[in-house]
Amino acid sequence: MLALRLARGARPQVQLCRLLVAAASAGSGLLLLCTLGYALAHPDAPAGSVLRLVWCAVPMAATVYLAVAVARTDPGTRPRSGLAAIGLGPVRLMALSAVTTALSTGLGSLLALLAFLHLRGDLPGVPFDGAAAGFLAADVPLPLPAALTLLTLVPLAASAASALALRPKDAGGHRAGHRGEAPARPGGDDAPEDRAAALPDGVVSGLAPAAGPAPGGLPWGVAAIAAGLAVEAHASGSGGAPRFPLPGGVAGGPAGVLLGWALTALGLALVGPALAYLCGRLLEAARPGAVRLLAGRGLQREAARIGRPLGVVCAVASGAYAMTAPYVGARLSFGPLTTLGALLVAGCALTTLVTAAIEARQARAETVAALVRLGAPATLLRGAAFLRAGALALVFVPLTWMVAELAAMPLRG
């Protein structure tokens, strides 16, 4: 009941994020149920049903990733002294976040079930003149336990991942650096001599924010990218290797190509924070001015938040390019389920990136307010924001293009 009250009393932007999670969960649930319908309509082709179920893991992972990002930016999960006084410490807030995530994804699963039953003709009215009824085995009774089991996969995975991401890190139950919150400082802004002491964490003398620690994962990410590209190159050279069909009628390639792309995508997600931090270091190099210094230090502090979503977007973009590049100039028509899955993965990746940017903006709100009190002009803050975005684009766009071209070479062969 408390989770329902907190969910109902949230701000409109928080409710919008939860609706996006519900929509993504509905799309993933519908893909899972359509796989069940295909299995019912083709009982003599279990391999095709298993293959479709394997491909559903990609939009499911994207949905869970979006749900975790929304849970991290939810103000209701932020530890506060008032909530701790009534017994809502970090552990209970973590549990409330998991329950709220389960409610959002559960609503999406319910919508997916209603849409699936409507497509099958089990509900009044048959859409698309009954074209989907045959594909979904409308003449075969629906095994309700199997359908419900599939629909619980996304809520269970999303709630468990949210609880894992928001778990307390130290013995005191507080996460280190959670949402950029600064500890209370003695003194106030009224005394000029204590003005610097009243600044939040991340602001030092000269209007420059303090640089955050360098994120790890760069060696592992580079190793994963190199291993993925090597596996793709080896798989493309083995002509007798079994081919793994891609969804939507795409011819596909050797199974090793898919494994190599998965390793490459994992590597891009791992190196994203380190590359974002490197962008910040380069911006503040060689005697920077106020704008470059502010942009570089701010980017270093935000690298851990926005780097990984940027790497995931790069992985999705490079994978989409690698799948479609061999068919440039040819007419390639994707089916409705493949289109839904592709839109779901791309939409979740972009929405997660936007959510991470909003979280970073919330984290630096106190720092920006302190800079404004110190007299920093608005043009300085806007210039630093544009410089951060330009530096990230200058690094991640060529990286995406290079990985996409290397991943597309085996499929062209």
mmCIF file of C-alpha atoms in Angstrom:
data_model
loop_
_atom_site.group_PDB
_atom_site.id
_atom_site.type_symbol
_atom_site.label_atom_id
_atom_site.label_comp_id
_atom_site.label_asym_id
_atom_site.label_seq_id
_atom_site.Cartn_x
_atom_site.Cartn_y
_atom_site.Cartn_z
ATOM 1 C CA MET A 1 0.000 0.000 0.000
ATOM 2 C CA LEU A 2 2.845 2.406 0.770
ATOM 3 C CA ALA A 3 4.386 1.743 -2.630
ATOM 4 C CA LEU A 4 1.042 2.513 -4.286
ATOM 5 C CA ARG A 5 0.705 5.773 -2.359
ATOM 6 C CA LEU A 6 4.236 6.862 -3.221
ATOM 7 C CA ALA A 7 3.690 5.949 -6.869
ATOM 8 C CA ARG A 8 0.415 7.868 -7.013
ATOM 9 C CA GLY A 9 1.877 10.977 -5.362
ATOM 10 C CA ALA A 10 4.957 11.244 -7.592
ATOM 11 C CA ARG A 11 5.617 14.184 -9.881
ATOM 12 C CA PRO A 12 4.372 14.142 -13.525
ATOM 13 C CA GLN A 13 7.829 13.521 -15.019
ATOM 14 C CA VAL A 14 8.304 10.539 -12.706
ATOM 15 C CA GLN A 15 4.922 9.167 -13.731
ATOM 16 C CA LEU A 16 5.872 9.608 -17.389
ATOM 17 C CA CYS A 17 9.049 7.593 -16.868
ATOM 18 C CA ARG A 18 7.043 4.834 -15.190
ATOM 19 C CA LEU A 19 4.585 4.808 -18.095
ATOM 20 C CA LEU A 20 7.511 4.400 -20.478
ATOM 21 C CA VAL A 21 8.685 1.417 -18.438
ATOM 22 C CA ALA A 22 5.170 -0.032 -18.582
ATOM 23 C CA ALA A 23 5.072 0.469 -22.363
ATOM 24 C CA ALA A 24 8.443 -1.255 -22.789
ATOM 25 C CA SER A 25 7.276 -4.115 -20.586
ATOM 26 C CA ALA A 26 4.114 -4.421 -22.667
ATOM 27 C CA GLY A 27 6.172 -4.677 -25.844
ATOM 28 C CA SER A 28 8.453 -7.346 -24.393
ATOM 29 C CA GLY A 29 5.503 -9.288 -23.008
ATOM 30 C CA LEU A 30 3.734 -9.181 -26.365
ATOM 31 C CA LEU A 31 6.828 -10.541 -28.117
ATOM 32 C CA LEU A 32 7.023 -13.403 -25.604
ATOM 33 C CA LEU A 33 3.349 -14.235 -26.029
ATOM 34 C CA CYS A 34 3.645 -14.124 -29.817
ATOM 35 C CA THR A 35 6.473 -16.630 -29.499
ATOM 36 C CA LEU A 36 4.115 -18.855 -27.523
ATOM 37 C CA GLY A 37 1.487 -18.424 -30.224
ATOM 38 C CA TYR A 38 3.981 -19.424 -32.902
ATOM 39 C CA ALA A 39 4.900 -22.515 -30.913
ATOM 40 C CA LEU A 40 1.221 -23.480 -30.649
ATOM 41 C CA ALA A 41 0.691 -22.956 -34.379
ATOM 42 C CA HIS A 42 3.846 -24.895 -35.341
ATOM 43 C CA PRO A 43 4.192 -27.841 -32.950
ATOM 44 C CA ASP A 44 6.374 -29.663 -35.488
ATOM 45 C CA ALA A 45 9.036 -26.907 -35.553
ATOM 46 C CA PRO A 46 10.383 -26.553 -32.003
ATOM 47 C CA ALA A 47 13.723 -25.186 -33.227
ATOM 48 C CA GLY A 48 12.057 -22.120 -34.732
ATOM 49 C CA SER A 49 10.145 -21.478 -31.518
ATOM 50 C CA VAL A 50 13.297 -21.733 -29.410
ATOM 51 C CA LEU A 51 15.100 -19.367 -31.796
ATOM 52 C CA ARG A 52 12.342 -16.771 -31.473
ATOM 53 C CA LEU A 53 12.435 -17.120 -27.699
ATOM 54 C CA VAL A 54 16.202 -16.523 -27.740
ATOM 55 C CA TRP A 55 15.761 -13.330 -29.754
ATOM 56 C CA CYS A 56 13.211 -12.107 -27.198
ATOM 57 C CA ALA A 57 16.042 -11.907 -24.657
ATOM 58 C CA VAL A 58 17.380 -8.774 -26.375
ATOM 59 C CA PRO A 59 14.258 -6.575 -25.907
ATOM 60 C CA MET A 60 13.806 -8.065 -22.439
ATOM 61 C CA ALA A 61 17.315 -6.959 -21.454
ATOM 62 C CA ALA A 62 16.645 -3.489 -22.888
ATOM 63 C CA THR A 63 13.428 -3.229 -20.857
ATOM 64 C CA VAL A 64 15.144 -4.270 -17.632
ATOM 65 C CA TYR A 65 17.942 -1.785 -18.311
ATOM 66 C CA LEU A 66 15.407 1.025 -18.737
ATOM 67 C CA ALA A 67 13.541 0.005 -15.578
ATOM 68 C CA VAL A 68 16.749 0.154 -13.534
ATOM 69 C CA ALA A 69 17.611 3.593 -14.931
ATOM 70 C CA VAL A 70 14.153 4.927 -14.049
ATOM 71 C CA ALA A 71 14.386 3.440 -10.563
ATOM 72 C CA ARG A 72 17.727 5.183 -9.987
ATOM 73 C CA THR A 73 16.268 8.605 -10.891
ATOM 74 C CA ASP A 74 13.095 8.154 -8.837
ATOM 75 C CA PRO A 75 13.120 10.757 -6.022
ATOM 76 C CA GLY A 76 11.112 8.365 -3.851
ATOM 77 C CA THR A 77 14.147 6.096 -3.476
ATOM 78 C CA ARG A 78 16.400 8.876 -2.192
ATOM 79 C CA PRO A 79 17.328 8.422 1.496
ATOM 80 C CA ARG A 80 16.127 11.333 3.627
ATOM 81 C CA SER A 81 16.305 11.946 7.340
ATOM 82 C CA GLY A 82 12.536 12.384 7.609
ATOM 83 C CA LEU A 83 11.855 8.978 6.109
ATOM 84 C CA ALA A 84 14.546 7.338 8.237
ATOM 85 C CA ALA A 85 12.849 8.719 11.353
ATOM 86 C CA ILE A 86 9.676 6.746 10.566
ATOM 87 C CA GLY A 87 11.550 3.541 9.797
ATOM 88 C CA LEU A 88 12.044 3.960 6.030
ATOM 89 C CA GLY A 89 15.775 3.473 5.841
ATOM 90 C CA PRO A 90 17.803 2.645 2.719
ATOM 91 C CA VAL A 91 16.888 -1.049 2.852
ATOM 92 C CA ARG A 92 13.161 -0.398 2.942
ATOM 93 C CA LEU A 93 13.472 2.268 0.264
ATOM 94 C CA MET A 94 15.254 -0.299 -1.877
ATOM 95 C CA ALA A 95 12.365 -2.700 -1.335
ATOM 96 C CA LEU A 96 9.838 0.029 -2.188
ATOM 97 C CA SER A 97 11.719 0.784 -5.394
ATOM 98 C CA ALA A 98 11.654 -2.899 -6.341
ATOM 99 C CA VAL A 99 7.908 -3.065 -5.640
ATOM 100 C CA THR A 100 7.265 0.102 -7.660
ATOM 101 C CA THR A 101 9.250 -1.319 -10.564
ATOM 102 C CA ALA A 102 7.284 -4.557 -10.323
ATOM 103 C CA LEU A 103 4.021 -2.574 -10.422
ATOM 104 C CA SER A 104 5.056 -0.653 -13.547
ATOM 105 C CA THR A 105 6.294 -3.712 -15.407
ATOM 106 C CA GLY A 106 3.337 -5.776 -14.161
ATOM 107 C CA LEU A 107 0.964 -3.209 -15.651
ATOM 108 C CA GLY A 108 2.792 -3.552 -18.948
ATOM 109 C CA SER A 109 2.525 -7.348 -18.818
ATOM 110 C CA LEU A 110 -1.227 -7.061 -18.221
ATOM 111 C CA LEU A 111 -1.578 -4.776 -21.242
ATOM 112 C CA ALA A 112 0.433 -7.259 -23.296
ATOM 113 C CA LEU A 113 -1.919 -10.086 -22.305
ATOM 114 C CA LEU A 114 -4.986 -8.042 -23.272
ATOM 115 C CA ALA A 115 -3.429 -7.103 -26.627
ATOM 116 C CA PHE A 116 -2.474 -10.721 -27.309
ATOM 117 C CA LEU A 117 -5.940 -12.000 -26.511
ATOM 118 C CA HIS A 118 -7.408 -9.293 -28.739
ATOM 119 C CA LEU A 119 -5.150 -10.285 -31.636
ATOM 120 C CA ARG A 120 -6.107 -13.927 -31.218
ATOM 121 C CA GLY A 121 -9.800 -13.093 -31.244
ATOM 122 C CA ASP A 122 -10.404 -14.296 -27.687
ATOM 123 C CA LEU A 123 -11.852 -10.871 -26.862
ATOM 124 C CA PRO A 124 -14.719 -9.204 -28.738
ATOM 125 C CA GLY A 125 -13.592 -7.874 -32.083
ATOM 126 C CA VAL A 126 -10.838 -9.231 -34.330
ATOM 127 C CA PRO A 127 -8.314 -6.638 -35.545
ATOM 128 C CA PHE A 128 -6.583 -6.664 -38.952
ATOM 129 C CA ASP A 129 -9.440 -8.786 -40.385
ATOM 130 C CA GLY A 130 -8.193 -11.800 -38.454
ATOM 131 C CA ALA A 131 -4.787 -11.832 -40.196
ATOM 132 C CA ALA A 132 -2.955 -12.390 -36.909
ATOM 133 C CA ALA A 133 -5.319 -15.084 -35.642
ATOM 134 C CA GLY A 134 -3.801 -17.823 -37.776
ATOM 135 C CA PHE A 135 -0.241 -16.911 -36.857
ATOM 136 C CA LEU A 136 -1.110 -16.923 -33.144
ATOM 137 C CA ALA A 137 -2.983 -20.255 -33.279
ATOM 138 C CA ALA A 138 -6.416 -18.860 -32.465
ATOM 139 C CA ASP A 139 -7.980 -22.308 -32.977
ATOM 140 C CA VAL A 140 -5.773 -23.844 -30.249
ATOM 141 C CA PRO A 141 -6.664 -23.292 -26.564
ATOM 142 C CA LEU A 142 -4.193 -20.971 -24.880
ATOM 143 C CA PRO A 143 -2.220 -22.615 -22.049
ATOM 144 C CA LEU A 144 -2.763 -19.959 -19.400
ATOM 145 C CA PRO A 145 -0.007 -21.160 -17.008
ATOM 146 C CA ALA A 146 2.578 -20.918 -19.790
ATOM 147 C CA ALA A 147 1.384 -17.444 -20.757
ATOM 148 C CA LEU A 148 1.482 -16.212 -17.164
ATOM 149 C CA THR A 149 4.948 -17.699 -16.673
ATOM 150 C CA LEU A 150 6.262 -15.785 -19.675
ATOM 151 C CA LEU A 151 4.608 -12.577 -18.494
ATOM 152 C CA THR A 152 6.285 -12.752 -15.089
ATOM 153 C CA LEU A 153 9.797 -12.853 -16.546
ATOM 154 C CA VAL A 154 10.116 -9.108 -17.130
ATOM 155 C CA PRO A 155 8.624 -7.956 -13.757
ATOM 156 C CA LEU A 156 10.758 -10.400 -11.804
ATOM 157 C CA ALA A 157 13.958 -9.526 -13.646
ATOM 158 C CA ALA A 158 13.305 -5.768 -13.495
ATOM 159 C CA SER A 159 12.460 -5.711 -9.780
ATOM 160 C CA ALA A 160 15.466 -7.883 -8.908
ATOM 161 C CA ALA A 161 17.808 -5.725 -10.991
ATOM 162 C CA SER A 162 16.420 -2.529 -9.415
ATOM 163 C CA ALA A 163 16.926 -3.909 -5.917
ATOM 164 C CA LEU A 164 20.475 -4.936 -6.811
ATOM 165 C CA ALA A 165 21.300 -1.510 -8.270
ATOM 166 C CA LEU A 166 19.878 0.392 -5.280
ATOM 167 C CA ARG A 167 21.180 -1.837 -2.520
ATOM 168 C CA PRO A 168 23.060 -0.093 0.336
ATOM 169 C CA LYS A 169 26.776 -0.310 -0.156
ATOM 170 C CA ASP A 170 28.256 0.285 3.300
ATOM 171 C CA ALA A 171 27.427 -0.881 6.782
ATOM 172 C CA GLY A 172 25.566 2.333 7.570
ATOM 173 C CA GLY A 173 23.108 1.633 4.820
ATOM 174 C CA HIS A 174 23.967 4.659 2.677
ATOM 175 C CA ARG A 175 25.217 4.432 -0.866
ATOM 176 C CA ALA A 176 28.400 6.324 -1.486
ATOM 177 C CA GLY A 177 27.858 9.263 -3.787
ATOM 178 C CA HIS A 178 24.182 8.490 -4.261
ATOM 179 C CA ARG A 179 22.735 10.955 -6.768
ATOM 180 C CA GLY A 180 25.482 13.434 -6.067
ATOM 181 C CA GLU A 181 24.112 14.361 -2.641
ATOM 182 C CA ALA A 182 26.549 16.322 -0.517
ATOM 183 C CA PRO A 183 26.795 15.973 3.228
ATOM 184 C CA ALA A 184 25.645 18.825 5.400
ATOM 185 C CA ARG A 185 28.281 21.469 5.994
ATOM 186 C CA PRO A 186 28.570 23.808 8.908
ATOM 187 C CA GLY A 187 28.208 27.494 8.309
ATOM 188 C CA GLY A 188 26.060 29.347 5.841
ATOM 189 C CA ASP A 189 26.164 31.709 2.898
ATOM 190 C CA ASP A 190 25.521 34.739 5.115
ATOM 191 C CA ALA A 191 29.139 35.000 6.289
ATOM 192 C CA PRO A 192 31.522 36.020 3.460
ATOM 193 C CA GLU A 193 34.507 34.338 5.089
ATOM 194 C CA ASP A 194 32.597 31.016 5.182
ATOM 195 C CA ARG A 195 31.334 31.272 1.620
ATOM 196 C CA ALA A 196 33.782 28.716 0.225
ATOM 197 C CA ALA A 197 33.056 26.332 3.083
ATOM 198 C CA ALA A 198 29.326 26.478 2.297
ATOM 199 C CA LEU A 199 29.848 25.253 -1.273
ATOM 200 C CA PRO A 200 28.714 21.718 -2.054
ATOM 201 C CA ASP A 201 31.019 18.858 -2.861
ATOM 202 C CA GLY A 202 32.359 19.297 -6.362
ATOM 203 C CA VAL A 203 33.001 23.054 -6.228
ATOM 204 C CA VAL A 204 36.438 24.387 -5.387
ATOM 205 C CA SER A 205 38.009 27.782 -5.636
ATOM 206 C CA GLY A 206 38.030 29.620 -9.005
ATOM 207 C CA LEU A 207 34.561 28.430 -10.045
ATOM 208 C CA ALA A 208 35.968 25.037 -11.028
ATOM 209 C CA PRO A 209 34.167 21.836 -9.959
ATOM 210 C CA ALA A 210 36.370 19.122 -8.537
ATOM 211 C CA ALA A 211 37.069 16.203 -10.839
ATOM 212 C CA GLY A 212 35.589 12.867 -9.859
ATOM 213 C CA PRO A 213 37.557 9.625 -9.657
ATOM 214 C CA ALA A 214 38.415 7.841 -12.874
ATOM 215 C CA PRO A 215 35.975 4.984 -13.549
ATOM 216 C CA GLY A 216 37.330 1.511 -14.062
ATOM 217 C CA GLY A 217 36.516 -1.038 -16.727
ATOM 218 C CA LEU A 218 38.653 0.341 -19.544
ATOM 219 C CA PRO A 219 41.051 -2.652 -19.827
ATOM 220 C CA TRP A 220 38.204 -5.158 -19.648
ATOM 221 C CA GLY A 221 36.158 -3.180 -22.171
ATOM 222 C CA VAL A 222 39.000 -2.910 -24.659
ATOM 223 C CA ALA A 223 39.715 -6.610 -24.248
ATOM 224 C CA ALA A 224 36.039 -7.469 -24.850
ATOM 225 C CA ILE A 225 35.890 -5.308 -27.991
ATOM 226 C CA ALA A 226 39.093 -6.838 -29.354
ATOM 227 C CA ALA A 227 37.891 -10.356 -28.561
ATOM 228 C CA GLY A 228 34.520 -9.682 -30.167
ATOM 229 C CA LEU A 229 36.043 -8.373 -33.386
ATOM 230 C CA ALA A 230 38.474 -11.309 -33.462
ATOM 231 C CA VAL A 231 35.636 -13.811 -33.009
ATOM 232 C CA GLU A 232 33.681 -12.141 -35.823
ATOM 233 C CA ALA A 233 36.673 -12.227 -38.152
ATOM 234 C CA HIS A 234 37.346 -15.892 -37.360
ATOM 235 C CA ALA A 235 33.691 -16.820 -37.839
ATOM 236 C CA SER A 236 33.534 -15.058 -41.199
ATOM 237 C CA GLY A 237 36.545 -17.022 -42.412
ATOM 238 C CA SER A 238 35.078 -20.435 -41.554
ATOM 239 C CA GLY A 239 32.831 -21.177 -44.494
ATOM 240 C CA GLY A 240 31.415 -24.403 -43.072
ATOM 241 C CA ALA A 241 30.233 -22.890 -39.793
ATOM 242 C CA PRO A 242 26.519 -23.167 -39.077
ATOM 243 C CA ARG A 243 24.562 -20.005 -39.866
ATOM 244 C CA PHE A 244 22.435 -18.333 -37.230
ATOM 245 C CA PRO A 245 19.354 -16.736 -38.838
ATOM 246 C CA LEU A 246 18.495 -13.183 -37.890
ATOM 247 C CA PRO A 247 14.905 -12.082 -37.256
ATOM 248 C CA GLY A 248 12.764 -10.456 -39.902
ATOM 249 C CA GLY A 249 13.886 -12.543 -42.854
ATOM 250 C CA VAL A 250 17.496 -11.356 -42.779
ATOM 251 C CA ALA A 251 19.834 -14.045 -44.063
ATOM 252 C CA GLY A 252 22.106 -13.852 -41.039
ATOM 253 C CA GLY A 253 25.608 -15.186 -40.662
ATOM 254 C CA PRO A 254 27.703 -17.663 -38.722
ATOM 255 C CA ALA A 255 26.793 -18.124 -35.094
ATOM 256 C CA GLY A 256 30.228 -16.858 -34.093
ATOM 257 C CA VAL A 257 29.374 -13.467 -35.595
ATOM 258 C CA LEU A 258 26.515 -13.070 -33.136
ATOM 259 C CA LEU A 259 28.779 -14.072 -30.243
ATOM 260 C CA GLY A 260 31.414 -11.611 -31.411
ATOM 261 C CA TRP A 261 28.897 -8.775 -31.620
ATOM 262 C CA ALA A 262 27.675 -9.594 -28.092
ATOM 263 C CA LEU A 263 31.246 -9.323 -26.790
ATOM 264 C CA THR A 264 31.729 -6.074 -28.687
ATOM 265 C CA ALA A 265 28.519 -4.626 -27.257
ATOM 266 C CA LEU A 266 29.617 -5.604 -23.758
ATOM 267 C CA GLY A 267 32.978 -3.952 -24.364
ATOM 268 C CA LEU A 268 31.355 -0.709 -25.549
ATOM 269 C CA ALA A 269 29.221 -0.590 -22.403
ATOM 270 C CA LEU A 270 32.317 -1.141 -20.240
ATOM 271 C CA VAL A 271 34.536 1.452 -21.924
ATOM 272 C CA GLY A 272 31.816 4.115 -22.079
ATOM 273 C CA PRO A 273 32.475 5.649 -18.627
ATOM 274 C CA ALA A 274 36.242 5.651 -19.141
ATOM 275 C CA LEU A 275 35.931 7.314 -22.556
ATOM 276 C CA ALA A 276 33.588 9.960 -21.151
ATOM 277 C CA TYR A 277 36.116 10.627 -18.385
ATOM 278 C CA LEU A 278 38.874 10.877 -20.980
ATOM 279 C CA CYS A 279 36.818 13.465 -22.859
ATOM 280 C CA GLY A 280 36.692 15.542 -19.699
ATOM 281 C CA ARG A 281 40.449 15.227 -19.209
ATOM 282 C CA LEU A 282 41.095 16.370 -22.781
ATOM 283 C CA LEU A 283 38.782 19.367 -22.383
ATOM 284 C CA GLU A 284 40.715 20.700 -19.414
ATOM 285 C CA ALA A 285 44.151 20.048 -20.920
ATOM 286 C CA ALA A 286 46.598 22.729 -22.114
ATOM 287 C CA ARG A 287 45.794 25.725 -19.895
ATOM 288 C CA PRO A 288 42.003 25.783 -20.270
ATOM 289 C CA GLY A 289 39.765 28.781 -19.838
ATOM 290 C CA ALA A 290 36.749 28.956 -17.576
ATOM 291 C CA VAL A 291 34.374 27.277 -20.054
ATOM 292 C CA ARG A 292 36.683 24.381 -20.873
ATOM 293 C CA LEU A 293 37.631 23.889 -17.258
ATOM 294 C CA LEU A 294 34.007 23.841 -16.127
ATOM 295 C CA ALA A 295 33.014 21.477 -18.960
ATOM 296 C CA GLY A 296 35.942 19.132 -18.420
ATOM 297 C CA ARG A 297 35.579 18.841 -14.659
ATOM 298 C CA GLY A 298 31.812 18.420 -14.933
ATOM 299 C CA LEU A 299 32.170 15.695 -17.546
ATOM 300 C CA GLN A 300 34.625 13.822 -15.360
ATOM 301 C CA ARG A 301 32.139 13.867 -12.497
ATOM 302 C CA GLU A 302 29.306 12.643 -14.744
ATOM 303 C CA ALA A 303 31.310 10.028 -16.641
ATOM 304 C CA ALA A 304 30.124 7.112 -14.511
ATOM 305 C CA ARG A 305 26.468 8.086 -15.039
ATOM 306 C CA ILE A 306 26.292 8.849 -18.738
ATOM 307 C CA GLY A 307 29.190 6.779 -20.066
ATOM 308 C CA ARG A 308 27.543 3.392 -19.869
ATOM 309 C CA PRO A 309 24.234 4.460 -21.509
ATOM 310 C CA LEU A 310 26.301 6.092 -24.258
ATOM 311 C CA GLY A 311 28.173 2.834 -24.784
ATOM 312 C CA VAL A 312 24.896 0.922 -24.969
ATOM 313 C CA VAL A 313 23.527 3.359 -27.574
ATOM 314 C CA CYS A 314 26.725 2.893 -29.582
ATOM 315 C CA ALA A 315 26.315 -0.885 -29.383
ATOM 316 C CA VAL A 316 22.683 -0.719 -30.552
ATOM 317 C CA ALA A 317 23.535 1.648 -33.414
ATOM 318 C CA SER A 318 26.488 -0.433 -34.579
ATOM 319 C CA GLY A 319 24.414 -3.625 -34.411
ATOM 320 C CA ALA A 320 21.588 -2.078 -36.434
ATOM 321 C CA TYR A 321 24.054 -0.876 -39.055
ATOM 322 C CA ALA A 322 25.782 -4.256 -39.252
ATOM 323 C CA MET A 323 22.446 -6.036 -39.824
ATOM 324 C CA THR A 324 21.241 -3.707 -42.576
ATOM 325 C CA ALA A 325 24.499 -2.739 -44.309
ATOM 326 C CA PRO A 326 24.753 -5.921 -46.433
ATOM 327 C CA TYR A 327 21.346 -5.127 -47.953
ATOM 328 C CA VAL A 328 21.983 -1.551 -49.072
ATOM 329 C CA GLY A 329 20.152 -1.038 -52.368
ATOM 330 C CA ALA A 330 18.049 -4.166 -51.905
ATOM 331 C CA ARG A 331 14.463 -4.208 -50.725
ATOM 332 C CA LEU A 332 14.340 -5.612 -47.217
ATOM 333 C CA SER A 333 11.002 -5.791 -45.425
ATOM 334 C CA PHE A 334 10.901 -6.591 -41.733
ATOM 335 C CA GLY A 335 7.934 -8.281 -40.141
ATOM 336 C CA PRO A 336 5.771 -6.501 -37.548
ATOM 337 C CA LEU A 337 7.282 -8.393 -34.605
ATOM 338 C CA THR A 338 10.838 -7.703 -35.753
ATOM 339 C CA THR A 339 9.985 -4.034 -36.189
ATOM 340 C CA LEU A 340 8.471 -3.970 -32.705
ATOM 341 C CA GLY A 341 11.559 -5.579 -31.207
ATOM 342 C CA ALA A 342 13.942 -3.214 -33.000
ATOM 343 C CA LEU A 343 11.950 -0.144 -31.969
ATOM 344 C CA LEU A 344 11.785 -1.449 -28.418
ATOM 345 C CA VAL A 345 15.549 -1.951 -28.126
ATOM 346 C CA ALA A 346 16.398 1.385 -29.743
ATOM 347 C CA GLY A 347 13.746 3.250 -27.753
ATOM 348 C CA CYS A 348 14.877 1.777 -24.438
ATOM 349 C CA ALA A 349 18.520 2.610 -25.168
ATOM 350 C CA LEU A 350 17.752 6.225 -26.086
ATOM 351 C CA THR A 351 15.328 6.674 -23.193
ATOM 352 C CA THR A 352 17.911 5.302 -20.783
ATOM 353 C CA LEU A 353 20.457 7.804 -22.103
ATOM 354 C CA VAL A 354 17.986 10.667 -21.637
ATOM 355 C CA THR A 355 17.184 9.391 -18.142
ATOM 356 C CA ALA A 356 20.890 9.294 -17.280
ATOM 357 C CA ALA A 357 21.266 12.865 -18.548
ATOM 358 C CA ILE A 358 18.373 13.940 -16.327
ATOM 359 C CA GLU A 359 19.976 12.161 -13.366
ATOM 360 C CA ALA A 360 23.270 13.945 -14.049
ATOM 361 C CA ARG A 361 21.446 17.277 -14.228
ATOM 362 C CA GLN A 362 19.777 16.586 -10.897
ATOM 363 C CA ALA A 363 23.133 15.668 -9.371
ATOM 364 C CA ARG A 364 24.815 18.910 -10.445
ATOM 365 C CA ALA A 365 21.856 21.173 -9.603
ATOM 366 C CA GLU A 366 23.398 22.150 -6.265
ATOM 367 C CA THR A 367 26.744 22.855 -7.890
ATOM 368 C CA VAL A 368 25.136 25.013 -10.585
ATOM 369 C CA ALA A 369 23.193 26.946 -7.952
ATOM 370 C CA ALA A 370 26.411 27.594 -6.036
ATOM 371 C CA LEU A 371 28.147 28.845 -9.197
ATOM 372 C CA VAL A 372 25.236 31.181 -9.916
ATOM 373 C CA ARG A 373 25.457 32.565 -6.379
ATOM 374 C CA LEU A 374 29.149 33.197 -6.975
ATOM 375 C CA GLY A 375 28.307 35.244 -10.068
ATOM 376 C CA ALA A 376 28.839 32.772 -12.921
ATOM 377 C CA PRO A 377 26.958 34.028 -16.026
ATOM 378 C CA ALA A 378 24.352 31.864 -17.721
ATOM 379 C CA THR A 379 26.327 31.908 -20.973
ATOM 380 C CA LEU A 380 29.225 30.214 -19.168
ATOM 381 C CA LEU A 381 27.003 27.362 -17.997
ATOM 382 C CA ARG A 382 25.362 26.951 -21.412
ATOM 383 C CA GLY A 383 28.724 27.017 -23.167
ATOM 384 C CA ALA A 384 30.046 24.314 -20.851
ATOM 385 C CA ALA A 385 26.985 22.136 -21.533
ATOM 386 C CA PHE A 386 27.394 22.450 -25.331
ATOM 387 C CA LEU A 387 31.106 21.748 -25.032
ATOM 388 C CA ARG A 388 30.440 18.569 -23.041
ATOM 389 C CA ALA A 389 27.961 17.333 -25.647
ATOM 390 C CA GLY A 390 30.315 18.160 -28.512
ATOM 391 C CA ALA A 391 33.242 16.365 -26.919
ATOM 392 C CA LEU A 392 31.177 13.223 -26.355
ATOM 393 C CA ALA A 393 29.910 13.268 -29.940
ATOM 394 C CA LEU A 394 33.428 13.778 -31.263
ATOM 395 C CA VAL A 395 34.590 10.578 -29.528
ATOM 396 C CA PHE A 396 31.585 8.255 -29.580
ATOM 397 C CA VAL A 397 30.319 8.861 -33.141
ATOM 398 C CA PRO A 398 33.569 7.764 -34.870
ATOM 399 C CA LEU A 399 33.864 4.854 -32.448
ATOM 400 C CA THR A 400 30.350 3.693 -33.341
ATOM 401 C CA TRP A 401 31.043 3.971 -37.060
ATOM 402 C CA MET A 402 34.318 2.031 -36.785
ATOM 403 C CA VAL A 403 32.783 -0.801 -34.762
ATOM 404 C CA ALA A 404 29.763 -0.922 -37.090
ATOM 405 C CA GLU A 405 31.931 -1.224 -40.192
ATOM 406 C CA LEU A 406 34.077 -3.959 -38.642
ATOM 407 C CA ALA A 407 30.969 -5.848 -37.502
ATOM 408 C CA ALA A 408 29.349 -5.586 -40.931
ATOM 409 C CA MET A 409 32.329 -7.011 -42.817
ATOM 410 C CA PRO A 410 31.632 -10.691 -41.904
ATOM 411 C CA LEU A 411 27.974 -10.338 -42.852
ATOM 412 C CA ARG A 412 28.879 -8.779 -46.208
ATOM 413 C CA GLY A 413 31.177 -11.717 -46.897
#
